[in-house]
Structure formats: C-alpha cells, structure tokens
Coordinates of C-alpha atoms and ligand atoms in Angstrom, one line a residue:
X1 CA -19.3 -10.6 -4.7
X2 CA -17.5 -11.1 -2.0
X3 CA -15.3 -13.3 -0.4
X4 CA -16.1 -14.5 3.3
X5 CA -12.8 -15.5 5.0
X6 CA -12.7 -17.7 7.9
X7 CA -9.7 -16.5 10.2
X8 CA -7.4 -19.2 12.0
X9 CA -4.4 -19.2 13.2
X10 CA -4.1 -15.1 13.8
X11 CA -4.8 -14.9 9.5
X12 CA -7.3 -14.4 7.4
X13 CA -8.2 -17.1 5.2
X14 CA -10.0 -18.6 2.0
X15 CA -10.4 -22.4 1.7
X16 CA -10.3 -23.9 -2.4
X17 CA -12.8 -25.5 -4.4
X18 CA -17.1 -24.3 -5.1
X19 CA -17.4 -22.0 -2.3
X20 CA -21.2 -21.3 -0.5
X21 CA -23.0 -18.7 -2.1
X22 CA -24.5 -16.5 0.8
X23 CA -28.2 -14.2 -0.7
X24 CA -30.6 -11.8 0.5
X25 CA -33.2 -12.8 0.4
X26 CA -35.7 -10.1 -0.2
X27 CA -34.5 -10.4 -3.9
X28 CA -32.4 -14.1 -4.0
X29 CA -29.3 -11.6 -5.5
X30 CA -26.0 -12.8 -5.2
X31 CA -24.0 -11.3 -1.7
X32 CA -21.2 -13.6 -1.2
X33 CA -19.7 -16.3 -1.8
X34 CA -17.8 -18.8 1.3
X35 CA -15.6 -22.3 1.2
X36 CA -13.9 -23.5 4.2
X37 CA -11.7 -27.2 1.4
X38 CA -9.1 -27.2 2.1
X39 CA -7.9 -25.6 5.5
X40 CA -6.3 -26.7 7.9
X41 CA -8.9 -26.9 11.4
X42 CA -6.1 -29.2 13.7
X43 CA -3.3 -26.3 13.1
X44 CA -6.2 -23.6 13.9
X45 CA -7.2 -25.8 17.1
X46 CA -3.6 -26.0 18.6
X47 CA -3.3 -22.5 17.6
X48 CA -5.9 -21.5 20.4
X49 CA -4.9 -24.8 22.4
X50 CA -1.2 -23.4 22.9
X51 CA -1.7 -19.8 22.4
X52 CA -5.2 -17.5 22.9
X53 CA -6.0 -21.2 26.2
X54 CA -2.7 -20.1 28.0
X55 CA -3.0 -16.6 27.6
X56 CA -6.6 -16.4 28.3
X57 CA -5.7 -18.7 31.6
X58 CA -3.4 -16.4 32.4
X59 CA -5.6 -13.7 32.7
X60 CA -8.7 -13.0 36.2
X61 CA -12.1 -13.0 35.8
X62 CA -11.5 -9.4 36.2
X63 CA -9.4 -8.7 33.4
X64 CA -11.6 -11.0 30.5
X65 CA -14.5 -8.2 31.8
X66 CA -12.7 -6.3 30.3
X67 CA -12.1 -7.5 27.5
X68 CA -15.8 -8.0 26.7
X69 CA -16.4 -4.8 27.8
X70 CA -14.0 -3.8 25.4
X71 CA -15.7 -6.3 22.5
X72 CA -19.4 -4.8 22.9
X73 CA -18.0 -1.6 22.5
X74 CA -16.4 -2.7 19.1
X75 CA -19.6 -3.7 18.4
X76 CA -21.8 -1.1 19.5
X77 CA -19.8 1.0 17.5
X78 CA -20.1 -0.3 13.7
X79 CA -23.8 -1.0 15.0
X80 CA -25.5 0.9 11.4
X81 CA -23.4 -1.1 9.9
X82 CA -24.3 -4.5 11.0
X83 CA -27.1 -4.0 11.2
X84 CA -27.9 -3.6 7.4
X85 CA -25.8 -6.7 7.7
X86 CA -28.6 -8.2 8.5
X87 CA -31.0 -6.9 6.9
X88 CA -30.1 -7.5 3.4
X89 CA -27.5 -11.0 4.0
X90 CA -31.3 -12.4 6.8
X91 CA -33.9 -10.3 5.8
X92 CA -34.0 -8.9 8.5
X93 CA -36.4 -5.7 9.8
X94 CA -34.3 -2.6 11.1
X95 CA -36.4 -3.4 13.9
X96 CA -35.5 -8.1 14.1
X97 CA -31.7 -6.8 13.4
X98 CA -30.9 -4.4 16.3
X99 CA -33.0 -7.8 18.2
X100 CA -29.3 -9.9 17.2
X101 CA -27.0 -6.6 17.3
X102 CA -28.2 -4.8 20.3
X103 CA -28.5 -8.8 21.7
X104 CA -25.1 -9.8 21.0
X105 CA -23.9 -6.2 22.7
X106 CA -25.5 -6.6 25.6
X107 CA -24.9 -10.0 26.1
X108 CA -21.2 -9.7 26.8
X109 CA -22.1 -6.7 28.3
X110 CA -23.6 -8.2 31.3
X111 CA -20.8 -10.8 30.8
X112 CA -18.1 -7.5 30.8
X113 CA -20.4 -7.0 34.4
X114 CA -19.9 -9.9 36.1
X115 CA -16.4 -10.8 35.5
X116 CA -16.4 -7.5 37.4
X117 CA -18.4 -8.6 40.4
X118 CA -15.2 -11.7 39.8
X119 CA -12.1 -9.4 40.4
X120 CA -8.6 -10.6 40.8
X121 CA -10.1 -14.5 41.3
X122 CA -8.3 -17.1 38.8
X123 CA -11.4 -19.7 40.3
X124 CA -13.6 -19.8 41.6
X125 CA -15.0 -22.1 44.4
X126 CA -17.5 -23.8 44.9
X127 CA -19.4 -23.9 48.1
X128 CA -18.0 -23.7 51.5
X129 CA -15.4 -26.5 52.5
X130 CA -16.4 -29.0 54.6
X131 CA -14.8 -30.6 57.5
X132 CA -13.9 -35.1 56.3
X133 CA -13.8 -35.9 60.1
X134 CA -13.5 -34.2 63.4
X135 CA -11.6 -31.1 62.7
X136 CA -10.5 -29.5 60.0
X137 CA -7.1 -31.3 60.0
X138 CA -8.5 -33.7 57.0
X139 CA -10.7 -31.1 54.2
X140 CA -12.7 -30.9 51.0
X141 CA -13.6 -28.0 48.3
X142 CA -14.8 -27.6 45.4
X143 CA -13.4 -26.3 43.2
X144 CA -14.2 -24.3 39.6
X145 CA -11.0 -23.8 36.8
X146 CA -11.2 -23.4 32.8
X147 CA -11.2 -26.3 30.7
X148 CA -7.2 -26.8 29.1
X149 CA -9.4 -26.8 25.7
X150 CA -10.7 -25.0 22.9
X151 CA -14.9 -24.1 23.1
X152 CA -15.9 -24.5 19.3
X153 CA -19.1 -22.6 18.5
X154 CA -22.1 -23.5 16.1
X155 CA -24.4 -21.5 15.9
X156 CA -27.7 -21.7 13.5
X157 CA -28.6 -19.4 10.2
X158 CA -31.1 -16.5 13.0
X159 CA -29.1 -15.0 15.3
X160 CA -25.3 -14.4 13.9
X161 CA -24.7 -11.9 15.7
X162 CA -26.6 -12.7 19.3
X163 CA -25.6 -16.1 19.0
X164 CA -21.4 -16.3 18.3
X165 CA -21.8 -13.1 21.1
X166 CA -23.7 -15.2 24.1
X167 CA -21.7 -18.0 22.8
X168 CA -17.7 -16.7 22.7
X169 CA -18.8 -14.3 26.0
X170 CA -19.4 -17.3 28.0
X171 CA -16.5 -19.4 27.9
X172 CA -13.8 -16.6 26.7
X173 CA -14.6 -15.5 30.5
X174 CA -14.3 -19.1 31.3
X175 CA -11.2 -18.2 30.6
X176 CA -11.1 -21.0 27.2
X177 CA -10.8 -19.7 23.7
X178 CA -12.9 -20.3 21.1
X179 CA -13.4 -21.5 18.3
X180 CA -16.5 -19.5 16.2
X181 CA -19.1 -21.1 13.1
X182 CA -21.8 -19.4 12.1
X183 CA -24.4 -21.1 10.1
X184 CA -22.9 -20.1 6.2
X185 CA -26.3 -18.3 4.3
X186 CA -26.5 -16.3 6.8
X187 CA -22.5 -15.6 7.9
X188 CA -21.6 -12.1 6.9
X189 CA -23.2 -10.0 10.0
X190 CA -20.9 -12.5 12.4
X191 CA -17.9 -12.3 9.4
X192 CA -18.1 -8.6 9.6
X193 CA -18.6 -8.9 14.2
X194 CA -14.9 -10.9 14.6
X195 CA -13.7 -8.2 12.4
X196 CA -14.4 -5.6 14.2
X197 CA -13.2 -8.0 18.0
X198 CA -9.8 -8.9 16.3
X199 CA -9.5 -5.2 14.9
X200 CA -10.5 -3.9 18.2
X201 CA -6.9 -5.6 19.7
X202 CA -8.2 -6.7 22.6
X203 CA -7.8 -9.8 22.1
X204 CA -4.9 -11.8 22.9
X205 CA -3.7 -13.8 19.9
X206 CA -5.0 -17.6 20.0
X207 CA -9.4 -15.9 21.5
X208 CA -11.0 -16.0 19.1
X209 CA -11.1 -17.9 15.9
X210 CA -13.5 -18.1 12.3
X211 CA -14.6 -20.5 11.2
X212 CA -16.3 -19.0 7.5
X213 CA -18.0 -22.0 5.9
X214 CA -18.5 -25.1 6.5
X215 CA -17.1 -27.2 9.8
X216 CA -14.8 -29.4 7.5
X217 CA -13.0 -32.0 10.0
X218 CA -12.9 -29.3 12.9
X219 CA -15.4 -31.8 15.5
X220 CA -13.4 -35.1 14.8
X221 CA -10.3 -33.4 16.2
X222 CA -12.2 -32.2 19.9
X223 CA -11.3 -34.2 23.2
X224 CA -11.0 -34.0 26.3
X225 CA -10.6 -31.0 26.8
X226 CA -12.7 -29.4 24.6
X227 CA -16.0 -27.9 24.3
X228 CA -18.8 -27.8 21.6
X229 CA -21.9 -25.6 21.9
X230 CA -23.9 -26.4 19.0
X231 CA -27.3 -24.1 18.1
X232 CA -29.2 -26.1 15.2
X233 CA -32.1 -27.6 14.2
X234 CA -32.2 -31.3 16.1
X235 CA -31.7 -33.4 13.8
X236 CA -28.0 -31.9 13.9
X237 CA -27.6 -31.9 16.9
X238 CA -28.2 -35.7 17.3
X239 CA -25.8 -36.4 14.7
X240 CA -23.3 -34.0 15.8
X241 CA -23.0 -35.0 19.8
X242 CA -23.6 -39.0 18.2
X243 CA -19.7 -39.0 16.9
X244 CA -16.9 -41.2 18.3
X245 CA -15.0 -39.0 19.6
X246 CA -16.3 -37.2 20.7
X247 CA -18.5 -40.1 22.1
X248 CA -14.8 -41.6 23.4
X249 CA -13.2 -38.5 24.8
X250 CA -17.4 -37.6 27.5
X251 CA -15.7 -34.1 25.2
X252 CA -18.2 -31.7 26.9
X253 CA -21.5 -31.4 24.8
X254 CA -24.1 -28.4 24.7
X255 CA -27.1 -28.8 22.0
X256 CA -29.6 -26.0 22.2
X257 CA -32.3 -27.5 18.7
X258 CA -35.8 -27.2 18.1
X259 CA -39.0 -26.5 20.3
X260 CA -42.9 -26.0 20.1
X261 CA -42.8 -23.5 22.8
X262 CA -46.3 -23.2 24.4
X263 CA -48.2 -20.4 25.1
X264 CA -51.7 -20.6 28.0
X265 CA -53.8 -18.4 28.2
X266 CA -56.0 -18.2 32.0
X267 CA -58.9 -19.0 32.3
X268 CA -59.7 -16.4 34.2
X269 CA -58.8 -13.7 31.6
X270 CA -61.3 -11.5 29.1
X271 CA -61.5 -10.3 26.1
X272 CA -60.3 -6.9 26.3
X273 CA -58.3 -7.1 29.7
X274 CA -55.0 -6.1 29.4
X275 CA -53.3 -9.7 29.7
X276 CA -55.8 -9.9 27.0
X277 CA -53.7 -7.9 25.4
X278 CA -50.1 -9.0 27.2
X279 CA -51.2 -12.2 25.3
X280 CA -52.2 -11.4 22.1
X281 CA -49.1 -8.8 21.3
X282 CA -46.7 -11.5 22.8
X283 CA -47.9 -14.1 20.5
X284 CA -48.3 -11.9 17.2
X285 CA -45.3 -11.1 18.6
X286 CA -43.2 -13.7 18.4
X287 CA -45.6 -15.3 15.0
X288 CA -43.9 -12.4 13.3
X289 CA -40.2 -10.7 14.7
X290 CA -37.5 -12.5 12.6
X291 CA -40.2 -13.8 10.3
X292 CA -40.8 -16.4 13.6
X293 CA -37.3 -17.4 12.7
X294 CA -37.0 -17.4 16.8
X295 CA -36.1 -20.8 19.3
X296 CA -38.3 -18.8 21.3
X297 CA -41.0 -18.4 19.9
X298 CA -44.4 -19.1 20.5
X299 CA -46.2 -22.6 18.3
X300 CA -49.0 -23.2 20.7
X301 CA -51.4 -21.7 21.6
X302 CA -53.7 -22.7 24.3
X303 CA -57.1 -21.3 25.0
X304 CA -60.3 -22.1 26.6
X305 CA -62.4 -24.1 24.4
X306 CA -65.2 -21.5 25.4
X307 CA -62.4 -18.3 24.8
X308 CA -61.2 -19.7 21.1
X309 CA -63.0 -18.1 18.1
X310 CA -62.4 -14.4 20.4
X311 CA -59.1 -14.6 20.6
X312 CA -58.8 -16.0 16.7
X313 CA -60.8 -13.4 15.6
X314 CA -58.2 -10.6 17.7
X315 CA -54.3 -12.8 16.5
X316 CA -55.7 -12.8 13.1
X317 CA -56.5 -9.9 13.0
X318 CA -53.4 -8.2 14.3
X319 CA -51.4 -10.7 11.9
X320 CA -53.5 -9.1 9.2
X321 CA -51.6 -5.8 9.0
X322 CA -48.4 -7.6 8.5
X323 CA -46.7 -6.9 5.5
X324 CA -44.5 -8.1 4.1
X325 CA -42.0 -8.2 1.6
X326 CA -38.2 -6.7 0.7
X327 CA -37.3 -5.5 4.3
X328 CA -35.8 -2.5 2.6
X329 CA -39.2 -0.8 0.9
X330 CA -41.1 1.1 2.5
X331 CA -44.4 0.1 5.0
X332 CA -42.6 -3.7 5.5
X333 CA -43.5 -4.7 9.1
X334 CA -41.9 -8.7 8.6
X335 CA -39.0 -9.7 6.4
X336 CA -38.7 -13.6 3.9
X337 CA -37.0 -16.4 5.6
X338 CA -33.8 -16.8 5.7
X339 CA -33.1 -19.7 3.0
X340 CA -34.2 -21.7 0.0
X341 CA -34.1 -24.2 2.7
X342 CA -36.2 -22.9 5.3
X343 CA -39.3 -21.6 2.8
X344 CA -39.4 -25.4 0.7
X345 CA -39.2 -26.4 5.1
X346 CA -41.5 -24.0 6.6
X347 CA -44.5 -24.3 3.1
X348 CA -44.3 -28.4 3.6
X349 CA -43.8 -27.8 8.1
X350 CA -47.6 -26.0 6.8
X351 CA -49.1 -29.0 4.7
X352 CA -47.7 -31.5 7.9
X353 CA -49.8 -29.2 10.7
X354 CA -52.6 -29.4 8.7
X355 CA -52.8 -33.0 7.2
X356 CA -52.1 -33.9 11.7
X357 CA -55.7 -31.8 11.2
X358 CA -55.2 -28.8 12.5
X359 CA -56.8 -26.1 10.7
X360 CA -55.6 -22.8 8.1
X361 CA -57.3 -19.9 9.3
X362 CA -54.1 -17.1 7.8
X363 CA -52.5 -17.1 5.4
X364 CA -50.6 -20.7 4.0
X365 CA -48.9 -22.5 2.4
X366 CA -49.7 -20.9 -1.0
X367 CA -46.3 -18.2 -2.2
X368 CA -47.2 -14.9 -1.2
X369 CA -44.9 -11.8 -4.1
X370 CA -43.6 -9.6 -1.9
X371 CA -44.2 -6.0 -1.2
X372 CA -41.4 -4.3 -3.1
X373 CA -39.8 -7.5 -4.4
X374 CA -38.6 -8.7 -8.1
X375 CA -41.7 -10.5 -9.3
X376 CA -41.2 -13.7 -8.4
X377 CA -38.4 -13.4 -6.3
X378 CA -37.9 -13.7 -3.0
X379 CA -38.3 -16.4 0.9
X380 CA -41.4 -15.3 1.5
X381 CA -43.7 -17.0 4.0
X382 CA -47.5 -15.2 5.2
X383 CA -48.1 -15.0 8.0
X384 CA -50.5 -18.8 9.3
X385 CA -52.3 -19.2 12.3
X386 CA -53.4 -23.0 12.2
X387 CA -56.4 -23.7 14.6
X388 CA -56.8 -27.5 15.9
X389 CA -60.6 -28.5 17.2
X390 CA -59.7 -31.6 18.1
X391 CA -56.8 -31.2 20.5
X392 CA -56.6 -35.5 21.4
X393 CA -55.2 -35.5 17.8
X394 CA -52.9 -33.0 16.0
X395 CA -49.6 -35.2 17.0
X396 CA -47.0 -33.2 14.1
X397 CA -48.3 -29.7 15.9
X398 CA -46.4 -30.9 19.3
X399 CA -44.1 -33.0 17.2
X400 CA -42.7 -30.8 14.2
X401 CA -40.9 -26.7 15.0
X402 CA -42.4 -24.6 12.1
X403 CA -39.1 -22.1 12.0
X404 CA -41.7 -19.5 10.9
X405 CA -44.1 -17.1 11.1
X406 CA -46.6 -19.9 11.8
X407 CA -48.5 -20.6 14.9
X408 CA -51.5 -23.1 15.9
X409 CA -54.0 -22.4 18.3
X410 CA -55.7 -25.3 20.2
X411 CA -58.5 -25.7 22.9
X412 CA -58.7 -27.5 26.0
X413 CA -61.2 -27.8 29.0
X414 CA -59.9 -27.3 32.8
X415 CA -56.6 -25.9 33.1
X416 CA -54.3 -29.7 34.3
X417 CA -55.4 -30.7 30.8
X418 CA -53.6 -27.8 28.9
X419 CA -50.4 -28.7 31.8
X420 CA -50.5 -32.1 29.8
X421 CA -51.2 -30.2 25.9
X422 CA -47.6 -28.5 26.7
X423 CA -46.3 -32.3 27.9
X424 CA -46.7 -32.9 24.8
X425 CA -43.9 -30.9 23.0
X426 CA -41.5 -33.2 24.5
X427 CA -39.6 -30.6 26.0
X428 CA -39.2 -26.8 25.6
X429 CA -37.2 -23.4 25.5
X430 CA -39.9 -22.0 26.8
X431 CA -43.9 -21.7 28.2
X432 CA -46.4 -19.2 29.3
X433 CA -49.6 -18.4 31.1
X434 CA -51.4 -15.2 30.8
X435 CA -52.9 -15.2 33.8
X436 CA -54.0 -13.0 37.2
X437 CA -55.1 -15.6 39.2
X438 CA -52.1 -17.1 41.9
X439 CA -53.9 -20.1 41.8
X440 CA -53.7 -20.6 37.7
X441 CA -50.4 -19.0 38.4
X442 CA -49.4 -21.4 40.2
X443 CA -51.3 -25.0 39.1
X444 CA -49.2 -24.2 35.4
X445 CA -46.2 -23.0 36.1
X446 CA -45.5 -25.2 38.8
X447 CA -47.0 -28.1 36.3
X448 CA -45.0 -27.8 33.1
X449 CA -41.6 -26.7 34.7
X450 CA -40.6 -29.7 34.7
X451 CA -40.9 -29.2 29.7
X452 CA -40.0 -26.7 30.7
X453 CA -36.1 -24.7 30.0
X454 CA -38.2 -21.0 30.8
X455 CA -40.9 -20.3 32.4
X456 CA -43.2 -17.3 31.4
X457 CA -46.4 -15.6 34.0
X458 CA -47.3 -12.8 32.5
X459 CA -49.7 -11.2 33.9
X460 CA -51.4 -7.5 34.2
X461 CA -49.7 -6.6 36.7
X462 CA -46.4 -6.4 35.0
X463 CA -47.5 -4.6 31.5
X464 CA -45.8 -2.0 30.3
X465 CA -42.2 -3.4 30.8
X466 CA -43.4 -6.9 29.9
X467 CA -40.5 -7.6 27.0
X468 CA -42.5 -10.8 26.2
X469 CA -40.7 -14.8 26.3
X470 CA -38.6 -14.5 23.4
X471 CA -36.7 -12.2 24.1
X472 CA -33.4 -14.0 26.0
X473 CA -32.1 -12.2 28.6
X474 CA -28.5 -12.9 29.7
X475 CA -29.4 -13.6 33.8
X476 CA -32.4 -16.3 32.8
X477 CA -30.9 -19.8 31.1
X478 CA -31.7 -20.2 27.5
X479 CA -32.2 -24.2 26.8
X480 CA -35.0 -26.5 27.3
X481 CA -34.9 -30.5 28.4
X482 CA -35.9 -33.6 26.1
X483 CA -36.7 -31.8 21.8
X484 CA -34.8 -28.7 23.0
X485 CA -31.3 -30.1 23.9
X486 CA -31.2 -30.5 26.3
X487 CA -28.8 -27.6 26.7
X488 CA -28.0 -25.0 29.5
X489 CA -26.5 -21.4 28.0
X490 CA -26.3 -17.6 29.9
X491 CA -28.1 -17.8 33.6
X492 CA -24.7 -15.7 35.1
X493 CA -22.8 -18.3 35.5
X494 CA -24.8 -21.3 35.4
X495 CA -24.1 -20.9 31.7
X496 CA -20.3 -20.0 32.5
X497 CA -19.7 -23.1 34.5
X498 CA -19.3 -25.3 31.2
X499 CA -15.9 -24.4 30.2
X500 CA -15.1 -24.5 34.0
X501 CA -14.3 -28.5 35.2
X502 CA -15.9 -28.5 39.4
X503 CA -12.8 -30.7 41.0
X504 CA -13.3 -31.6 44.7
X505 CA -10.2 -30.4 45.9
X506 CA -9.3 -32.8 49.3
X507 CA -6.1 -32.7 51.4
X508 CA -5.0 -30.8 55.7
X509 CA -7.5 -27.3 55.4
X510 CA -4.9 -24.5 55.8
X511 CA -3.1 -26.3 52.7
X512 CA -6.8 -26.0 51.2
X513 CA -7.2 -22.7 52.0
X514 CA -3.7 -21.1 51.2
X515 CA -4.4 -23.1 47.2
X516 CA -7.3 -21.4 46.9
X517 CA -6.7 -17.9 48.6
X518 CA -8.0 -15.4 46.2
X519 CA -10.4 -17.5 44.3
X520 CA -14.2 -16.4 44.5
X521 CA -17.2 -18.5 46.6
X522 CA -20.0 -18.3 43.3
X523 CA -21.7 -21.4 45.4
Ligands
NAP1 P1 -28.7 -27.2 11.4 O1 -29.5 -27.1 9.9 O2 -28.4 -28.3 12.1 O3 -27.4 -25.9 10.7 C1 -26.9 -25.5 12.4 C2 -25.3 -25.5 12.2 O4 -24.6 -26.3 11.9 C3 -25.1 -24.2 11.5 O5 -24.0 -23.4 12.0 C4 -24.6 -25.4 9.6 O6 -23.4 -24.6 9.9 C5 -24.5 -27.2 10.7 N1 -23.8 -27.5 10.3 C6 -24.8 -28.1 9.7 N2 -24.3 -29.7 9.6 C7 -23.0 -30.2 10.3 C8 -21.3 -30.7 10.0 N3 -22.1 -31.5 9.9 N4 -20.7 -30.9 11.2 C9 -20.9 -30.2 11.8 N5 -21.9 -28.5 11.4 C10 -22.7 -28.6 10.5 O7 -29.9 -26.0 11.4 P2 -30.5 -24.6 10.9 O8 -31.1 -24.6 9.8 O9 -29.3 -22.6 10.9 O10 -31.8 -23.5 12.1 C11 -32.5 -23.6 12.3 C12 -32.6 -24.5 13.0 O11 -32.1 -24.0 14.8 C13 -34.2 -24.9 13.7 O12 -34.7 -26.1 13.5 C14 -34.6 -24.2 15.8 O13 -35.3 -24.2 16.6 C15 -32.7 -24.4 15.2 N6 -32.8 -22.8 16.7 C16 -32.3 -23.7 18.2 C17 -32.3 -22.2 18.8 C18 -31.9 -22.6 20.5 O14 -30.9 -21.4 21.4 N7 -32.5 -24.3 21.4 C19 -32.0 -21.5 18.3 C20 -31.6 -20.5 16.8 C21 -32.6 -21.7 16.6 P3 -23.3 -24.0 7.6 O15 -24.4 -23.6 6.9 O16 -22.2 -24.7 7.8 O17 -24.2 -25.6 6.7

C-alpha cells in the first residue's frame, strides 16, 4: 500500500505514528496511508512566509495569472489519471469525477485570465482618489495589497481537486503562498494534483505546500497576516474560528459550511412544461450527482400544495431509474458516499428527518447492496425522497443537512409563505426559483436574497443553457450567510480580496498618484 507524503519546505515527507488508511468506498479496499505526526508545521509556515510570499509578491498580477495558466495545463494534461483516482478514492462516477477535476482546471484557467486582465499591476486601487480639502493637495486613495502571511486552506472530502484549486487560484493570484490540507479520507486526488503542480516547475519555492493527514498545530500557529479558509462541517468551522490565536490576532477566516439549499417551484408552472422539466432535472441531478455530497445540492423542495403529488410522482419516477453501485461496474449511475462516517451520518440523518415529521416516500436508511460491489461492502445509500405534509413541523428538515442523496418535498400555500420557509434554513449557499411569472421571480429572488449567497432564477428562457444551481462558477460568489458559514469565495476579484489588505493612503495628492502609478483600479 502506498504512503501519501506531505510536501513541506520543498520536500516530500511523511509523518510517524499510526497512519490513517484511505479506502475505496465502493469496495472498502485499502488504497493508501497517510500520517503527519511529528512534521514541523512551524518550519512550513516560515518557509512560506520567507520564500513563497516574497517571490509571489515580486510578481505582477499578470505574471501570477500566467503561473495559474501553467497550473491549469498541468491538471488538464493528467485529467484521465486524476479521474481514475477520484473514482477509486472518492466513489465518484466518471461524470462526478469530471465535475471535480474539470472544475479545478477551469477555475485555475478563469483566474489566469483575470490575472492577465490586471497586467503589470502589483497593487489594486479600490475606487478613485478623493480630495480631502478644497483642492487636490490633500487626498486619499484606497489600495489593496497582498497580505504578508500564509493562506492555509482546509478542505472538505467531497471536492478534493476543485476545492484545492479554487482556493489556491484566489490566494496565488493575490500574491499569497498556500499551505493546502485536503480531507484525509479522499486525499489521493489532491496529493497527485500537488505532485503535478510542483513538477510543472511554474511555482516559486514555498508558494504551495501540502499537508496530507491531520493538521496538527498548523492552525494554532497562524497570526495576523495569515488567512484561514475552511470548507467542511459547521461544527468544525465553529471550533476553528474560535481558536484563541486567531481571535487574538484578528486572523482573516473564511468559512464555507453546511447548507440547506432550497428549490421553489412557482405556482404558475404546469406539469410537463419546460420549466417543470428544468425543476425535476435539477432536483434529480442535485440528489444523485456526487451521491448528493455537494454543498450546493438542493435539500428542501418547496412545491405549491396542489402540485405536491405530481412533483413526488415525477421525481420518484426519475430517481427510481438510478443504479447505485461500484462506480467501476457497467451501468452504475450513482456511487457510494465517500466514507464510513458519511454512511453512518446519512442513515442517522434520514431517521432524524423522519422523526421530525417527514415521511420517506422513496429509498430510506436501510442498507443497500451496490451493483458490482462485494457482498455487504461499500458505503451505499439509496436516493431518498422525503415528504413533509405539515409545513409547520419538521424543524430538522430546515436545520439538519443530510450530506447524501436526500431531499425533502414540502408544500406551500402562497409565495410569501414559500419565501418564509426558505429563510428557515438559517442561511444557505444557493436557492432557486422555477417560474415563468416575472412577479413571482422578483418576489422570491429578492425575498430570499438576504438568506442566500446565490439565487438562481430558472425559467423556460434558460432551457438548453442552464447548468443547474450546483455548478459553482468562478465569476459568481460562492458562500452564504448564517449556517453556510458567512464566507465569500470566487465571484471574480471578490474572493481574491480575502487575501488582500485594504488600506487608505492619505497625503499630498500628486505624491499619492506617484505611489500608486501602475496600480490597477478595480472598485
Ligand atoms: P469536516 O469533518 O469538518 O472536515 C473538513 C476538513 O477539516 C478536513 O480537511 C478535516 O481534516 C479538517 N479538520 C477536521 N478537524 C480539524 C481540526 N481539529 N483542525 C484542523 N482541521 C480539521 O467536514 P467533511 O466531513 O470533510 O465535510 C462535510 C461537510 O462539509 C458537509 O457538512 C458540507 O456541508 C460541508 N461542505 C461545505 C462546502 C461549502 O462550500 N460550503 C463544500 C463542501 C462541503 P481530516 O479529514 O484530516 O479530518
């Protein structure tokens, strides 16, 4: 069995002690081991601060964009190998694996273009200079410059390639060195990706380091110039952001956490119409793609009460065609969840939703024998549709995310009631409204906006071009308020600004112009 090493201080190293074992979730066969015990994270941080940081800051945005372009090419060149690893270690179907790996290369490519558009700039101007008196003698100008610390990235198990790439793209473009830590259980893809990125020769020494295994004391060593960007469970995010050293140093922390994303079917939509079909396709895709382990997946499906039976029938019909099993077996359309812990949580979660007032109308918590999997092996869950007839009940349906192929149908009586129900999620990454009625579109989109990082307005007009709410695009914000962690990533330069300090320069106007010559205005 192979040992996955970490890449620290320019060397591949492995820890001592009892390693964690990575398995194939379709078969439970062990694939690799990883340990970080005894590794010197203090030295890794110093290496990034003293080598990677200065080298990146010496480059222009355009040069860093060119670096990202090389990284995108390095990932793309080994696409098939990465897809294979994602299938074996993540339980991804080939389609799921492409979503992750192509998303990684695509996001690096998008930030490469953004860098190219900023050209020779090393600093950015946030808005125009303002006169502070009657003349331009005394002026002020807001500037954005890279923080002089390290960007530490802690990622979830579900998107080992994209999660690494999207965070790294933003930090590297800003000019900050990265230490990336994938979730241990599915680290094979991220580990191979970092090998490829390092071997590409595009990265300055210390610009990218990898922790394969536990984070040890890495987070406890962060200070005021560092950034922590975390994706994972809300409880872990809360624990990390509450660390005393981070609070004391006001370290910038971005959290992407749990999310009870919603879909609202408008009262105008008729069964069998284009908009109805978009709605059904999105719910089914979100429940089954990556076995429902997408932070953006639709979990709560709000339908006009009169249409609830029809929606249930069409969704159950489509979901019943799903073949659950070993992703390497012929005809399998949905793989296992990625870990034994996820399987336990998914089963317990379905029971919790049922205890909260919802009833299972398809699937359920019972064990599933996966097609093409060894007898009794593999972490399989059936696509599970629940129905909450009394929408005043079911607190857990709004509060407990089951990170698996699970969603709940919920009736509503009026559009304001649907809006109020969406807000009960306590803050989500994305919600969608399916309607061809402009008034409904406006009422829902603006009505739910304060509880969502992104709102999708889906009508017949976008049929054929629509990617679904689960596709996170580099141009648009990813993150959400409240339960979703309160973070903001991507959205073009908006996500990059996490790694930049905004400073107000104040002084003699012409001197400020001299100081900021060559900086690019972005705000
Ligand atoms: P998790 O258990 O919180 O783990 C996430 C990451 O945190 C892993 O890399 C894990 O490392 C690390 N970690 C755990 N304890 C830590 C500690 N004490 N110090 C430092 N790092 C620590 O979450 P998960 O099970 O991987 O992910 C599932 C959850 O992530 C779901 O609830 C989902 O909603 C959320 N998610 C959110 C988004 C989003 O963008 N909002 C995206 C994907 C997933 P180890 O693996 O080594 O333990």
